[in-house]
XYZ file of N, CA and C in Angstrom:
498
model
N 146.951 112.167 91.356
C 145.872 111.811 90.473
C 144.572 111.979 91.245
N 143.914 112.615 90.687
C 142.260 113.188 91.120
C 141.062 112.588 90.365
N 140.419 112.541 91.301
C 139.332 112.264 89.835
C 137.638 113.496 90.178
N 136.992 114.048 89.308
C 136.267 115.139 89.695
C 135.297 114.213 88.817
N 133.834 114.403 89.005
C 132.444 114.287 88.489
C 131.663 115.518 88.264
N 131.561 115.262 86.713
C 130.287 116.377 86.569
C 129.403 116.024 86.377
N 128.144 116.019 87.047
C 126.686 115.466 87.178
C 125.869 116.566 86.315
N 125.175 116.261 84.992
C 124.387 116.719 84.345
C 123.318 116.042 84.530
N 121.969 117.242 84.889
C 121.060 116.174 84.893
C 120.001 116.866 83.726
N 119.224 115.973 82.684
C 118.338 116.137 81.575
C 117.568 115.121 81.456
N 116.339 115.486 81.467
C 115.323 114.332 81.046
C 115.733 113.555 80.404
N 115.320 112.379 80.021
C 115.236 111.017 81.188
C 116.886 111.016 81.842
N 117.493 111.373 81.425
C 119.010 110.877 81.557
C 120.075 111.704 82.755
N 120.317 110.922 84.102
C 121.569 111.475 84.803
C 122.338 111.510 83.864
N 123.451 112.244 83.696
C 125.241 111.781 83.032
C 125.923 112.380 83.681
N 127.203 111.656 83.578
C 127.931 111.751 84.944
C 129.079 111.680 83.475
N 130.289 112.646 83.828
C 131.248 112.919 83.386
C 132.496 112.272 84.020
N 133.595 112.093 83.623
C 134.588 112.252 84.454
C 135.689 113.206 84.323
N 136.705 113.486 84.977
C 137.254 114.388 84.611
C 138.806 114.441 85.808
N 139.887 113.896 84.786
C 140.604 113.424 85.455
C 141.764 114.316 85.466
N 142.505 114.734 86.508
C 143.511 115.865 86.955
C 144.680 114.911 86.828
N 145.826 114.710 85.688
C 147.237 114.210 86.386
C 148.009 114.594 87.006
N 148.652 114.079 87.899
C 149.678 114.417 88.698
C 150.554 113.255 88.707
N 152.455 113.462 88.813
C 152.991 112.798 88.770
C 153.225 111.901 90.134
N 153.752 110.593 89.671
C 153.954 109.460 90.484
C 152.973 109.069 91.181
N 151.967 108.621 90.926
C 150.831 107.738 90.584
C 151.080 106.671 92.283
N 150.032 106.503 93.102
C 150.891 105.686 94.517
C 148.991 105.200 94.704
N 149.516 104.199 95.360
C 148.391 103.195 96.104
C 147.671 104.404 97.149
N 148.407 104.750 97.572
C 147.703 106.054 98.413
C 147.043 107.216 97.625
N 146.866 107.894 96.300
C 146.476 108.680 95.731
C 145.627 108.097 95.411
N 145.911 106.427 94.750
C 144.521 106.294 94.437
C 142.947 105.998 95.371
N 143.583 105.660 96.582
C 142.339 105.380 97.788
C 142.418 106.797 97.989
N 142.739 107.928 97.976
C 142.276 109.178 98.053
C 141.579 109.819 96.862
N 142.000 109.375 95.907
C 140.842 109.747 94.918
C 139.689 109.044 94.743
N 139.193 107.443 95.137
C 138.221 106.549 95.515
C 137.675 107.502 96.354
N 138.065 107.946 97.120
C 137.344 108.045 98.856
C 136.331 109.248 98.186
N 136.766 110.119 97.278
C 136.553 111.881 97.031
C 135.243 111.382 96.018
N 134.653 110.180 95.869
C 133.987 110.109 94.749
C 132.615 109.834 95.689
N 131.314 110.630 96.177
C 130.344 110.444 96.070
C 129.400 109.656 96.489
N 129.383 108.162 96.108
C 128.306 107.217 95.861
C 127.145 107.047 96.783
N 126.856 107.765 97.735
C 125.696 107.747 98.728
C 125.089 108.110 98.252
N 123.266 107.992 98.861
C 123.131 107.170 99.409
C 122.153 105.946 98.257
N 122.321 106.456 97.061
C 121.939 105.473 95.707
C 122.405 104.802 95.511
N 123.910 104.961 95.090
C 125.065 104.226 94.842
C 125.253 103.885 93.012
N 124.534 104.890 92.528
C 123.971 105.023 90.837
C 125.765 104.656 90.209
N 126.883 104.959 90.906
C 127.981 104.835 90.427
C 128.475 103.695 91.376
N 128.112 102.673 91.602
C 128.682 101.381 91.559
C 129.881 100.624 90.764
N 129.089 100.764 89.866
C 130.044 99.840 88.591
C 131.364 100.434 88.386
N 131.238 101.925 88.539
C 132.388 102.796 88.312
C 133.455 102.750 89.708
N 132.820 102.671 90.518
C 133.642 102.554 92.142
C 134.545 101.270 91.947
N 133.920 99.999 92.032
C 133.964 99.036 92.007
C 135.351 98.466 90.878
N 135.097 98.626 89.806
C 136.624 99.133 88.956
C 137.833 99.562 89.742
N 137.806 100.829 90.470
C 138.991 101.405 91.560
C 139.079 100.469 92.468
N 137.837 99.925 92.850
C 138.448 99.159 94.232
C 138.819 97.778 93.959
N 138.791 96.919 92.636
C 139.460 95.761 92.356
C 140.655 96.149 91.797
N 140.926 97.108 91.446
C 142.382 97.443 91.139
C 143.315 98.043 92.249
N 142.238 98.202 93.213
C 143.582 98.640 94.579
C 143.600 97.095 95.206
N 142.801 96.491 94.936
C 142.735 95.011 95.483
C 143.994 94.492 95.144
N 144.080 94.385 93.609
C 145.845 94.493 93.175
C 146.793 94.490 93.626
N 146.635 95.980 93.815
C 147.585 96.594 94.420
C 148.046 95.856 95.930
N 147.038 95.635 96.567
C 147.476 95.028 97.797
C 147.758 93.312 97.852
N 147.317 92.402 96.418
C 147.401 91.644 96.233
C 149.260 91.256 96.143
N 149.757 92.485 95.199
C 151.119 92.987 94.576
C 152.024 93.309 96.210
N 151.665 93.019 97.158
C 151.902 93.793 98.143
C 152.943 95.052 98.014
N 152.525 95.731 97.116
C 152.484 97.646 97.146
C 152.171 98.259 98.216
N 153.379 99.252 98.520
C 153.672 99.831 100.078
C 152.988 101.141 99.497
N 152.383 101.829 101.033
C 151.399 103.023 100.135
C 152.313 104.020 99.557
N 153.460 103.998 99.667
C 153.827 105.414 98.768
C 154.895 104.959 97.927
N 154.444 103.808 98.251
C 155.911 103.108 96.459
C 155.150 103.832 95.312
N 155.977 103.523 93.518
C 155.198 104.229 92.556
C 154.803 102.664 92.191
N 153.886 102.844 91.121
C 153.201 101.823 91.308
C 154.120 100.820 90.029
N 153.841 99.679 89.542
C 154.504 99.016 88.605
C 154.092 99.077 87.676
N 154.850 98.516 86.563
C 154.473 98.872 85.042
C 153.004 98.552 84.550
N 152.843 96.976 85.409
C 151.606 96.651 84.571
C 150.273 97.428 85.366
N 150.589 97.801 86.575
C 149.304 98.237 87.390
C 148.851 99.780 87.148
N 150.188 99.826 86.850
C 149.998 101.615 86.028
C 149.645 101.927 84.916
N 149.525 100.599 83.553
C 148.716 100.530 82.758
C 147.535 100.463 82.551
N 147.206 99.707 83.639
C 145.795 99.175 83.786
C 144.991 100.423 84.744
N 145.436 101.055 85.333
C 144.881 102.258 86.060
C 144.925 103.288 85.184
N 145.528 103.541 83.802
C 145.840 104.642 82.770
C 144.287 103.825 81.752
N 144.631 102.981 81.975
C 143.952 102.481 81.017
C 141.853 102.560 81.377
N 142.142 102.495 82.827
C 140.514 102.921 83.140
C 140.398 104.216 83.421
N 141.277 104.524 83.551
C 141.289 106.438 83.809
C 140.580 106.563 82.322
N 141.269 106.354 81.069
C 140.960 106.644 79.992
C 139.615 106.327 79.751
N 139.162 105.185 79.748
C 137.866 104.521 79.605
C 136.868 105.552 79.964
N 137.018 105.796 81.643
C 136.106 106.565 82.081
C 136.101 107.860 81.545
N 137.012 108.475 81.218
C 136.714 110.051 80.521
C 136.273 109.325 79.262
N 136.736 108.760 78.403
C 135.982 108.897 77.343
C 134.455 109.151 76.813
N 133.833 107.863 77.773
C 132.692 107.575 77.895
C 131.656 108.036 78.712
N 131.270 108.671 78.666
C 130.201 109.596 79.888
C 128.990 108.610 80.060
N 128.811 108.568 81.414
C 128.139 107.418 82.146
C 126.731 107.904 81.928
N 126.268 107.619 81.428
C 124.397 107.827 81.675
C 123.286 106.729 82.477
N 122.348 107.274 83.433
C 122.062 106.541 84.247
C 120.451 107.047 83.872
N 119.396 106.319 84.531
C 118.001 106.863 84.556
C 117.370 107.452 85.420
N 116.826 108.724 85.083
C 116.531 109.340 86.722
C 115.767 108.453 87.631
N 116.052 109.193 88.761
C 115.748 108.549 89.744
C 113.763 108.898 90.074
N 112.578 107.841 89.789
C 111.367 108.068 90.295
C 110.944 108.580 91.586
N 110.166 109.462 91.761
C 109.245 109.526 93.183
C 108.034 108.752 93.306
N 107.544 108.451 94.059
C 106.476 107.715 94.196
C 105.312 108.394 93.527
N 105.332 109.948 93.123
C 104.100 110.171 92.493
C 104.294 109.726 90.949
N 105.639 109.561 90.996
C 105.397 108.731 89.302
C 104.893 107.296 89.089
N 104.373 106.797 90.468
C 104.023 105.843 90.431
C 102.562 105.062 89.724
N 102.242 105.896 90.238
C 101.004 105.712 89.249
C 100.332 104.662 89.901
N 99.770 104.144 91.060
C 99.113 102.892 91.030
C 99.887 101.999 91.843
N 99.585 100.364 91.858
C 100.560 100.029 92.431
C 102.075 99.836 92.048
N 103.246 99.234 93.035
C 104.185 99.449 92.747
C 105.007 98.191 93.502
N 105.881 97.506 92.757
C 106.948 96.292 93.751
C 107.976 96.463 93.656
N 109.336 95.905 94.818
C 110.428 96.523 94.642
C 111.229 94.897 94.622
N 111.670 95.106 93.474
C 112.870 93.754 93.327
C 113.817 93.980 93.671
N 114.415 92.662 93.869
C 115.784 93.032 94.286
C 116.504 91.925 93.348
N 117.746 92.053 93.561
C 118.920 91.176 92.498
C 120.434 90.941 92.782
N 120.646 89.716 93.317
C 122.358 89.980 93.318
C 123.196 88.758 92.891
N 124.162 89.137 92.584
C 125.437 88.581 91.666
C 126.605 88.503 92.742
N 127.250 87.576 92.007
C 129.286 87.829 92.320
C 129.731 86.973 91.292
N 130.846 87.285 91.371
C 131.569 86.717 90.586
C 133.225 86.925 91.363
N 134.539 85.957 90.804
C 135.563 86.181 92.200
C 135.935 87.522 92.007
N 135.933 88.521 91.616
C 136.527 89.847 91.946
C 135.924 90.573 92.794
N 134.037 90.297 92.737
C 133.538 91.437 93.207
C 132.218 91.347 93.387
N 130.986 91.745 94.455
C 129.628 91.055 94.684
C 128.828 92.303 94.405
N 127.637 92.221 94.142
C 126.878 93.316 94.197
C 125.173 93.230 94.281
N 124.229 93.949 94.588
C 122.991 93.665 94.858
C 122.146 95.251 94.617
N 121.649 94.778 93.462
C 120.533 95.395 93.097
C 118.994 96.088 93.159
N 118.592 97.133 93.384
C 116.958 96.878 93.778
C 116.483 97.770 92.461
N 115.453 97.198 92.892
C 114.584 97.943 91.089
C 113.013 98.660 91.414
N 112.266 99.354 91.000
C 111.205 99.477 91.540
C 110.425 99.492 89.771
N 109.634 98.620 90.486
C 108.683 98.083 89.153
C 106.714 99.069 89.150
N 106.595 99.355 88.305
C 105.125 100.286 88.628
C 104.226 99.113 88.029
N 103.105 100.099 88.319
C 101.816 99.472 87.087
C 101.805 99.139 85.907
N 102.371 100.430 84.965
C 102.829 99.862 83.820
C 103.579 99.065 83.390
N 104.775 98.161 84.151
C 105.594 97.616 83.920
C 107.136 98.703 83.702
N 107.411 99.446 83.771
C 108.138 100.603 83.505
C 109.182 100.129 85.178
N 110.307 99.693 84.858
C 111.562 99.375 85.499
C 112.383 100.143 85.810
N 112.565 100.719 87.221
C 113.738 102.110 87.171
C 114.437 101.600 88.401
N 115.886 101.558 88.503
C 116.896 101.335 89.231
C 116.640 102.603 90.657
N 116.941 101.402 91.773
C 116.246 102.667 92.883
C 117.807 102.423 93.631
N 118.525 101.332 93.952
C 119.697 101.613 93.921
C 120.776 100.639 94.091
N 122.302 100.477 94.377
C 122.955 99.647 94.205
C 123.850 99.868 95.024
N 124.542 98.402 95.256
C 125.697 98.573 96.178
C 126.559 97.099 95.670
N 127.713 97.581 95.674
C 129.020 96.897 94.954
C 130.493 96.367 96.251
N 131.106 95.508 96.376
C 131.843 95.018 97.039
C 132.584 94.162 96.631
N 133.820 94.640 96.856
C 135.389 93.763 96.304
C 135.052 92.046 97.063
N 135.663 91.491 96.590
C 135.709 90.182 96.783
C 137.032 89.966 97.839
N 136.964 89.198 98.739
C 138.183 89.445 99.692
C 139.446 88.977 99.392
N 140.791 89.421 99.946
C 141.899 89.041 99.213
C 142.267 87.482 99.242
N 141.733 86.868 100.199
C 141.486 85.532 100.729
C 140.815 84.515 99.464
N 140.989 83.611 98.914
C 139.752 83.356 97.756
C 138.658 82.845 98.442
N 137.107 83.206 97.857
C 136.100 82.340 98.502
C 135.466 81.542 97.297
N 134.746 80.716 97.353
C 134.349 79.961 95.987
C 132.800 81.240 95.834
N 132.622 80.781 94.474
C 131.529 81.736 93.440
C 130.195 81.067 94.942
N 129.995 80.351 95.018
C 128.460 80.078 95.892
C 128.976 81.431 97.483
N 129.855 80.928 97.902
C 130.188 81.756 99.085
C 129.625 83.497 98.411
N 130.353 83.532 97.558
C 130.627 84.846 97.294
C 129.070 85.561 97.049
N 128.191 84.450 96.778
C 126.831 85.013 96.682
C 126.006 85.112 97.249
N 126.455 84.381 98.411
C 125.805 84.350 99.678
C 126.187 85.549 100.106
N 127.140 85.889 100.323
C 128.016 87.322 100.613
C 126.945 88.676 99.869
N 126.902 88.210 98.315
C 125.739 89.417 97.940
C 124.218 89.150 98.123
N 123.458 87.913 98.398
C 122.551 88.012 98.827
C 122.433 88.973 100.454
N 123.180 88.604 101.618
C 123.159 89.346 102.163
C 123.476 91.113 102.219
N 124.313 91.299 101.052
C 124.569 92.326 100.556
C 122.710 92.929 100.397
N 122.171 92.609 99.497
C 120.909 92.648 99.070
C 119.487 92.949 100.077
N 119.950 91.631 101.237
C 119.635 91.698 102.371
C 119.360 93.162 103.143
N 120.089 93.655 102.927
C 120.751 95.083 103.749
C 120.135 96.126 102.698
N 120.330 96.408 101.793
C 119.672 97.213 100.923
C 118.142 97.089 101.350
N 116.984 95.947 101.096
C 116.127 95.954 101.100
C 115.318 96.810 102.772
N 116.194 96.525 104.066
C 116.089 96.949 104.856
C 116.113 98.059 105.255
N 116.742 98.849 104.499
C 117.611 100.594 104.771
C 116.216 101.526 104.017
């Protein structure tokens, strides 16, 4: 199992395709090789989409699944089942600004979340006009260990932390 991206780009709108190759017997190892083949530097505009694969290999290792067992009924549903999702739906994102679209002055927010599966931290760049465009993102599984929801946000504030710095 593969997974390929087709990046169309058209005013205002990135879209990002998916486009999924089957191959039989489906393994914890195909799928961190098809994760790995996907992109997300150094924006990270496909977060949300990563982040999906990597709480479901979380699963997988939760299930303690050996890397080249086939996978089980219900985990192979649920991986058919976002395979599907994602082709259906073609991802559209907002292009990405340069500073000459800035126009004036300009501030850069930032934003982060968790919740127990998974943390993430946001930055935004805000202009003169008020006009809001995503500058970029970064997403992280929640560890197999449980941590409580405050931990876990501390975890994406520093997440956030790190973005703002880079």
């Amino acid at each position: 199992m593969s997974c390929g991206i087709l990046l169309l780009m058209r005013s205002p709108l990135i879209t990002l395709f998916f486009v999924m190759k089957q191959r039989l017997k489906p393994t914890k190892r195909k799928l961190v090789s098809a994760i790995s083949k996907i992109y997300n530097r150094p924006m990270g505009f496909i977060s949300p989409v990563i982040v999906r694969f990597k709480m479901l290999f979380l699963g997988f290792c939760y299930h303690k699944i050996e890397w080249d067992d086939s996978l089980r009924e219900l985990l192979l549903l649920k991986l058919k089942q976002l395979l599907t999702d994602l082709e259906a739906k073609p991802l559209g994102l907002a292009q990405h600004c340069t500073t000459s679209d800035l126009g004036g002055k300009a501030r850069f927010m930032g934003f982060c979340d968790a919740s127990l599966k998974a943390y993430t931290a946001v930055v935004y760049l805000e202009n003169c006009n008020k006009e809001i465009v995503l500058k970029t993102t970064k997403t992280r599984v929640s560890p197999l260990m449980s941590q409580t929801i405050p931990r876990l946000e501390l975890l994406g504030a520093v997440l956030l932390h790190g973005k703002f710095l880079c």
